[in-house]
Amino acid sequence: MQTADILNSHCLSRTVLRHLTDRWTPFIVTVLADATPHRFTVIKQRIQGISPKVLTETLRSMERDGLVDRQVTASIPPKVEYQLTPLGLSVVPPIEALRLWAEEHLEEVESHRAQYDARCAASADGAS
Amino acid sequence: MQTADILNSHCLSRTVLRHLTDRWTPFIVTVLADATPHRFTVIKQRIQGISPKVLTETLRSMERDGLVDRQVTASIPPKVEYQLTPLGLSVVPPIEALRLWAEEHLEEVESHRAQYDARCAASADGAS
DNA sequence: CCGTATCCAAGGTGATACTG
DNA sequence: CAGTATCACCTTGGATACGG
């Protein structure tokens, strides 16, 4: 096979990265990072602001990519649990690193944003 | 301050992660990962399929967040170079890890997708 | 409880042509 | 060379209500 090169527009690794960076994928990975099964409702409650529709869609996509295993227990009420597969667990470190970076550098980034916006406002003033 | 928690819907670290996972941000980080300045056109050529508009937007966003430094050399023709700031360089390892994961696990993911789709087709057949 | 169905809004993204 | 300007799309994501 040819070595994957994500800079190549035809390389399918782009679709893989795209899924990993879907809006809610990192959140789901974070919740499931401890490798234990989690119920739909629990995941939904932990990830504040996600809608059931999108959670379902994202979980399905992750299941299709082999990142998540879905276990259904036929019972009343129904019980469905999701957990990361070995493949899914292997993506935890990169995702967690990214999440931690976002959390740890939040203030620094906000500071830069404020400075940038202030400079923009100043330029706009000077130009007007 | 309060510790950042990305699972909290009000936590601004979500906006940071959002930018890191913008469609083209990982590509730009990849191209600029060697810490040297790169010209606009070079970046554009390396990232196949990106339009000049979106490249500009993403670079601006990264500049605002303090990840990228933009250096303008007044000359004819104009010369503009972009390079990662120290903050930007600190995000290279997580991003590169994610990119490498996508490239290295491409075949495995594709295999899972094929299996999943085949199962779906089978179920659909059986159900019809 | 675990979703699906439906509709809708938003904005990210793209193609292209043009300018300082 | 390095963008900006426009336009439109169209996928993603959101709100809600309902079904198995």
CSV table of C-alpha atoms (C1' of nucleotides) in Angstrom, one decimal:
chain,number,residue,atom,x,y,z
A,1,MET,CA,0.0,0.0,0.0
A,2,GLN,CA,0.9,3.6,-0.3
A,3,THR,CA,1.8,5.5,2.9
A,4,ALA,CA,-1.1,7.6,4.1
A,5,ASP,CA,-0.6,11.3,3.6
A,6,ILE,CA,-3.2,13.5,5.1
A,7,LEU,CA,-2.0,16.5,3.1
A,8,ASN,CA,-3.1,14.7,-0.1
A,9,SER,CA,-6.6,15.6,-0.8
A,10,HIS,CA,-7.5,12.1,-2.0
A,11,CYS,CA,-6.1,10.4,1.1
A,12,LEU,CA,-8.9,8.8,3.1
A,13,SER,CA,-7.1,9.4,6.3
A,14,ARG,CA,-8.8,12.8,6.1
A,15,THR,CA,-12.1,11.2,6.8
A,16,VAL,CA,-10.6,9.5,9.8
A,17,LEU,CA,-9.3,12.7,11.2
A,18,ARG,CA,-12.6,14.4,10.4
A,19,HIS,CA,-14.5,12.0,12.5
A,20,LEU,CA,-12.0,12.3,15.4
A,21,THR,CA,-12.5,16.0,15.3
A,22,ASP,CA,-16.3,15.9,15.0
A,23,ARG,CA,-17.9,18.3,17.4
A,24,TRP,CA,-18.7,15.8,20.1
A,25,THR,CA,-16.3,13.0,19.5
A,26,PRO,CA,-13.6,14.2,21.8
A,27,PHE,CA,-16.2,14.6,24.6
A,28,ILE,CA,-17.5,11.1,24.1
A,29,VAL,CA,-13.9,9.8,24.2
A,30,THR,CA,-13.3,11.7,27.4
A,31,VAL,CA,-16.4,10.2,29.1
A,32,LEU,CA,-15.5,6.7,27.9
A,33,ALA,CA,-11.8,7.0,28.5
A,34,ASP,CA,-11.9,4.8,31.7
A,35,ALA,CA,-12.7,1.8,29.5
A,36,THR,CA,-15.9,0.9,31.4
A,37,PRO,CA,-19.3,0.7,29.7
A,38,HIS,CA,-21.6,3.7,30.0
A,39,ARG,CA,-25.3,4.0,29.4
A,40,PHE,CA,-26.7,6.4,26.9
A,41,THR,CA,-28.3,8.6,29.5
A,42,VAL,CA,-25.2,8.8,31.6
A,43,ILE,CA,-23.1,9.9,28.6
A,44,LYS,CA,-25.7,12.4,27.7
A,45,GLN,CA,-25.8,13.9,31.2
A,46,ARG,CA,-22.0,14.1,31.5
A,47,ILE,CA,-21.7,16.0,28.2
A,48,GLN,CA,-23.6,19.1,28.9
A,49,GLY,CA,-25.5,20.5,26.0
A,50,ILE,CA,-25.5,17.6,23.6
A,51,SER,CA,-28.9,16.6,22.1
A,52,PRO,CA,-30.0,13.0,22.0
A,53,LYS,CA,-30.0,13.0,18.2
A,54,VAL,CA,-26.4,14.2,17.8
A,55,LEU,CA,-25.2,11.8,20.6
A,56,THR,CA,-26.8,8.9,18.7
A,57,GLU,CA,-25.3,10.0,15.4
A,58,THR,CA,-21.8,10.4,16.8
A,59,LEU,CA,-21.9,7.2,18.7
A,60,ARG,CA,-23.0,5.4,15.5
A,61,SER,CA,-20.2,7.0,13.6
A,62,MET,CA,-17.7,5.9,16.2
A,63,GLU,CA,-19.2,2.4,16.2
A,64,ARG,CA,-18.9,2.2,12.5
A,65,ASP,CA,-15.3,3.3,12.6
A,66,GLY,CA,-14.6,0.6,15.2
A,67,LEU,CA,-14.0,2.9,18.1
A,68,VAL,CA,-17.0,2.1,20.2
A,69,ASP,CA,-18.8,-1.1,21.1
A,70,ARG,CA,-22.5,-1.1,21.6
A,71,GLN,CA,-24.0,-3.7,23.9
A,72,VAL,CA,-27.7,-4.1,24.1
A,73,THR,CA,-29.4,-5.9,27.0
A,74,ALA,CA,-32.9,-6.8,26.1
A,75,SER,CA,-34.9,-5.9,29.1
A,76,ILE,CA,-37.6,-3.6,30.3
A,77,PRO,CA,-36.6,-0.9,30.6
A,78,PRO,CA,-34.0,-1.3,27.8
A,79,LYS,CA,-30.4,-1.1,28.7
A,80,VAL,CA,-27.8,-0.1,26.2
A,81,GLU,CA,-24.1,0.4,27.1
A,82,TYR,CA,-21.3,1.9,25.1
A,83,GLN,CA,-17.6,1.4,25.7
A,84,LEU,CA,-14.4,2.0,23.8
A,85,THR,CA,-12.9,-0.9,21.8
A,86,PRO,CA,-9.2,-1.5,21.9
A,87,LEU,CA,-8.9,0.6,18.8
A,88,GLY,CA,-11.0,3.3,20.6
A,89,LEU,CA,-8.8,3.1,23.6
A,90,SER,CA,-5.7,3.7,21.5
A,91,VAL,CA,-7.1,7.1,20.5
A,92,VAL,CA,-7.6,8.2,24.1
A,93,PRO,CA,-4.1,9.5,24.7
A,94,PRO,CA,-4.1,11.9,21.6
A,95,ILE,CA,-7.6,13.1,22.3
A,96,GLU,CA,-7.0,13.6,26.0
A,97,ALA,CA,-3.8,15.5,25.2
A,98,LEU,CA,-5.7,17.8,23.0
A,99,ARG,CA,-8.5,18.3,25.6
A,100,LEU,CA,-6.0,18.9,28.3
A,101,TRP,CA,-4.2,21.4,26.1
A,102,ALA,CA,-7.4,23.3,25.6
A,103,GLU,CA,-8.2,23.3,29.3
A,104,GLU,CA,-4.7,24.2,30.4
A,105,HIS,CA,-4.1,27.0,27.9
A,106,LEU,CA,-7.6,28.5,28.1
A,107,GLU,CA,-6.5,31.6,29.9
A,108,GLU,CA,-3.5,32.1,27.7
A,109,VAL,CA,-5.6,31.8,24.5
A,110,GLU,CA,-8.2,34.1,25.9
A,111,SER,CA,-5.5,36.7,26.7
A,112,HIS,CA,-4.3,36.5,23.2
A,113,ARG,CA,-7.8,36.9,21.8
A,114,ALA,CA,-8.3,40.0,23.9
A,115,GLN,CA,-5.1,41.6,22.8
A,116,TYR,CA,-5.8,40.8,19.2
A,117,ASP,CA,-9.3,42.2,19.3
A,118,ALA,CA,-8.0,45.3,21.1
A,119,ARG,CA,-5.4,45.8,18.4
A,120,CYS,CA,-8.1,45.4,15.7
A,121,ALA,CA,-10.4,48.0,17.4
A,122,ALA,CA,-7.4,50.4,17.6
A,123,SER,CA,-6.7,50.0,13.9
A,124,ALA,CA,-10.3,50.5,13.1
A,125,ASP,CA,-10.3,53.7,15.1
A,126,GLY,CA,-7.2,55.0,13.6
A,127,ALA,CA,-8.4,54.2,10.1
A,128,SER,CA,-11.8,55.9,10.5
B,1,MET,CA,-9.9,30.7,39.1
B,2,GLN,CA,-12.0,27.6,38.6
B,3,THR,CA,-10.4,24.6,37.0
B,4,ALA,CA,-11.4,24.3,33.3
B,5,ASP,CA,-13.8,21.5,32.6
B,6,ILE,CA,-14.7,20.9,29.0
B,7,LEU,CA,-17.7,18.8,29.8
B,8,ASN,CA,-19.3,21.9,31.3
B,9,SER,CA,-21.3,23.7,28.6
B,10,HIS,CA,-20.3,27.1,29.9
B,11,CYS,CA,-16.6,26.4,30.0
B,12,LEU,CA,-14.7,28.4,27.4
B,13,SER,CA,-12.2,25.7,26.8
B,14,ARG,CA,-14.7,24.4,24.4
B,15,THR,CA,-14.1,27.3,22.1
B,16,VAL,CA,-10.3,26.5,22.3
B,17,LEU,CA,-10.9,22.9,21.4
B,18,ARG,CA,-13.3,23.9,18.7
B,19,HIS,CA,-10.6,26.0,17.0
B,20,LEU,CA,-8.0,23.3,17.3
B,21,THR,CA,-10.4,20.9,15.6
B,22,ASP,CA,-11.5,23.3,12.9
B,23,ARG,CA,-11.4,21.6,9.5
B,24,TRP,CA,-8.0,22.9,8.4
B,25,THR,CA,-6.2,23.8,11.7
B,26,PRO,CA,-4.5,20.4,12.0
B,27,PHE,CA,-3.2,20.7,8.5
B,28,ILE,CA,-1.8,24.1,9.0
B,29,VAL,CA,-0.2,22.9,12.3
B,30,THR,CA,1.3,20.0,10.4
B,31,VAL,CA,2.8,22.2,7.7
B,32,LEU,CA,4.2,24.7,10.2
B,33,ALA,CA,5.4,22.1,12.7
B,34,ASP,CA,9.0,22.5,11.8
B,35,ALA,CA,8.9,26.0,13.4
B,36,THR,CA,10.1,27.8,10.3
B,37,PRO,CA,8.2,30.6,8.6
B,38,HIS,CA,6.1,29.6,5.6
B,39,ARG,CA,4.6,31.8,2.9
B,40,PHE,CA,0.9,31.8,2.2
B,41,THR,CA,1.3,30.2,-1.2
B,42,VAL,CA,3.5,27.5,0.0
B,43,ILE,CA,1.1,26.6,2.8
B,44,LYS,CA,-1.8,26.6,0.3
B,45,GLN,CA,0.1,24.3,-2.1
B,46,ARG,CA,1.1,21.9,0.6
B,47,ILE,CA,-2.5,21.6,1.9
B,48,GLN,CA,-4.3,20.2,-1.1
B,49,GLY,CA,-7.8,21.3,-1.6
B,50,ILE,CA,-7.9,24.3,0.7
B,51,SER,CA,-9.3,27.6,-0.8
B,52,PRO,CA,-7.5,30.8,-0.2
B,53,LYS,CA,-10.5,32.3,1.6
B,54,VAL,CA,-10.6,29.5,4.2
B,55,LEU,CA,-6.8,29.4,4.6
B,56,THR,CA,-6.9,33.1,5.4
B,57,GLU,CA,-9.7,32.7,7.8
B,58,THR,CA,-8.1,29.8,9.6
B,59,LEU,CA,-4.7,31.5,9.8
B,60,ARG,CA,-6.4,34.6,11.2
B,61,SER,CA,-8.2,32.6,13.8
B,62,MET,CA,-5.0,30.9,14.8
B,63,GLU,CA,-3.2,34.3,14.9
B,64,ARG,CA,-6.0,35.6,17.2
B,65,ASP,CA,-5.6,32.7,19.5
B,66,GLY,CA,-1.9,33.3,19.7
B,67,LEU,CA,-0.9,30.1,17.9
B,68,VAL,CA,0.5,31.8,14.8
B,69,ASP,CA,2.7,34.8,14.1
B,70,ARG,CA,2.2,36.7,10.9
B,71,GLN,CA,5.2,38.6,9.5
B,72,VAL,CA,4.7,41.1,6.7
B,73,THR,CA,7.7,42.2,4.6
B,74,ALA,CA,6.7,45.3,2.7
B,75,SER,CA,8.0,44.8,-0.8
B,76,ILE,CA,6.9,44.2,-4.3
B,77,PRO,CA,5.8,41.6,-4.7
B,78,PRO,CA,4.5,41.3,-1.1
B,79,LYS,CA,5.9,38.7,1.2
B,80,VAL,CA,4.0,37.4,4.1
B,81,GLU,CA,5.2,34.6,6.3
B,82,TYR,CA,3.5,32.6,9.0
B,83,GLN,CA,5.1,30.6,11.7
B,84,LEU,CA,4.0,29.0,14.9
B,85,THR,CA,4.5,30.9,18.1
B,86,PRO,CA,5.9,29.1,21.2
B,87,LEU,CA,2.2,28.5,22.2
B,88,GLY,CA,1.5,27.2,18.8
B,89,LEU,CA,4.5,24.9,18.9
B,90,SER,CA,3.2,23.5,22.2
B,91,VAL,CA,0.1,22.2,20.4
B,92,VAL,CA,2.2,20.4,17.8
B,93,PRO,CA,2.6,17.1,19.7
B,94,PRO,CA,-1.1,16.6,20.4
B,95,ILE,CA,-2.1,17.5,16.9
B,96,GLU,CA,0.6,15.4,15.3
B,97,ALA,CA,-0.3,12.5,17.5
B,98,LEU,CA,-3.9,12.8,16.2
B,99,ARG,CA,-2.8,13.1,12.6
B,100,LEU,CA,-0.5,10.1,12.9
B,101,TRP,CA,-3.2,8.1,14.5
B,102,ALA,CA,-5.5,8.9,11.6
B,103,GLU,CA,-2.8,7.9,9.0
B,104,GLU,CA,-1.7,4.8,10.8
B,105,HIS,CA,-5.1,3.4,11.6
B,106,LEU,CA,-6.7,4.3,8.3
B,107,GLU,CA,-6.8,0.7,7.0
B,108,GLU,CA,-8.1,-0.6,10.3
B,109,VAL,CA,-10.9,2.0,10.4
B,110,GLU,CA,-11.8,1.4,6.8
B,111,SER,CA,-12.0,-2.3,7.5
B,112,HIS,CA,-14.4,-1.7,10.4
B,113,ARG,CA,-16.5,0.6,8.2
B,114,ALA,CA,-16.8,-2.0,5.5
B,115,GLN,CA,-17.9,-4.6,8.1
B,116,TYR,CA,-20.4,-2.3,9.7
B,117,ASP,CA,-21.9,-1.3,6.3
B,118,ALA,CA,-22.1,-5.0,5.3
B,119,ARG,CA,-23.9,-5.8,8.5
B,120,CYS,CA,-26.3,-3.0,7.9
B,121,ALA,CA,-27.0,-4.1,4.4
B,122,ALA,CA,-27.6,-7.7,5.6
B,123,SER,CA,-30.0,-6.4,8.3
B,124,ALA,CA,-31.8,-4.3,5.7
B,125,ASP,CA,-32.1,-7.4,3.5
B,126,GLY,CA,-33.4,-9.6,6.2
B,127,ALA,CA,-35.9,-7.0,7.3
B,128,SER,CA,-37.4,-6.3,3.9
C,1,DC,C1',-34.8,4.1,28.9
C,2,DC,C1',-33.2,4.7,24.4
C,3,DG,C1',-33.5,6.4,21.1
C,4,DT,C1',-36.0,8.1,16.2
C,5,DA,C1',-38.6,11.5,13.3
C,6,DT,C1',-39.1,15.9,11.9
C,7,DC,C1',-38.1,20.3,11.0
C,8,DC,C1',-35.3,24.2,11.1
C,9,DA,C1',-31.3,27.4,11.8
C,10,DA,C1',-26.7,28.5,11.3
C,11,DG,C1',-22.5,28.9,9.6
C,12,DG,C1',-18.7,26.5,7.9
C,13,DT,C1',-17.1,25.6,3.5
C,14,DG,C1',-16.3,26.0,-1.3
C,15,DA,C1',-15.7,28.1,-6.2
C,16,DT,C1',-14.4,31.8,-8.4
C,17,DA,C1',-13.1,36.3,-9.8
C,18,DC,C1',-10.9,40.1,-8.7
C,19,DT,C1',-7.5,43.8,-6.3
C,20,DG,C1',-3.5,46.3,-3.8
D,1,DC,C1',2.0,37.4,-4.1
D,2,DA,C1',-1.4,37.5,-0.9
D,3,DG,C1',-5.1,37.9,-0.1
D,4,DT,C1',-10.5,40.0,-0.4
D,5,DA,C1',-15.3,39.9,-2.2
D,6,DT,C1',-19.4,37.4,-3.3
D,7,DC,C1',-22.5,34.0,-3.5
D,8,DA,C1',-24.7,29.9,-2.5
D,9,DC,C1',-24.7,25.5,-0.8
D,10,DC,C1',-25.3,22.1,2.1
D,11,DT,C1',-23.8,19.6,5.7
D,12,DT,C1',-23.7,19.9,10.7
D,13,DG,C1',-26.0,20.7,14.6
D,14,DG,C1',-30.1,22.0,17.5
D,15,DA,C1',-35.1,21.7,19.6
D,16,DT,C1',-38.7,19.1,20.3
D,17,DA,C1',-42.0,15.5,20.3
D,18,DC,C1',-43.0,11.1,19.9
D,19,DG,C1',-42.3,5.7,19.5
D,20,DG,C1',-40.7,0.7,20.9
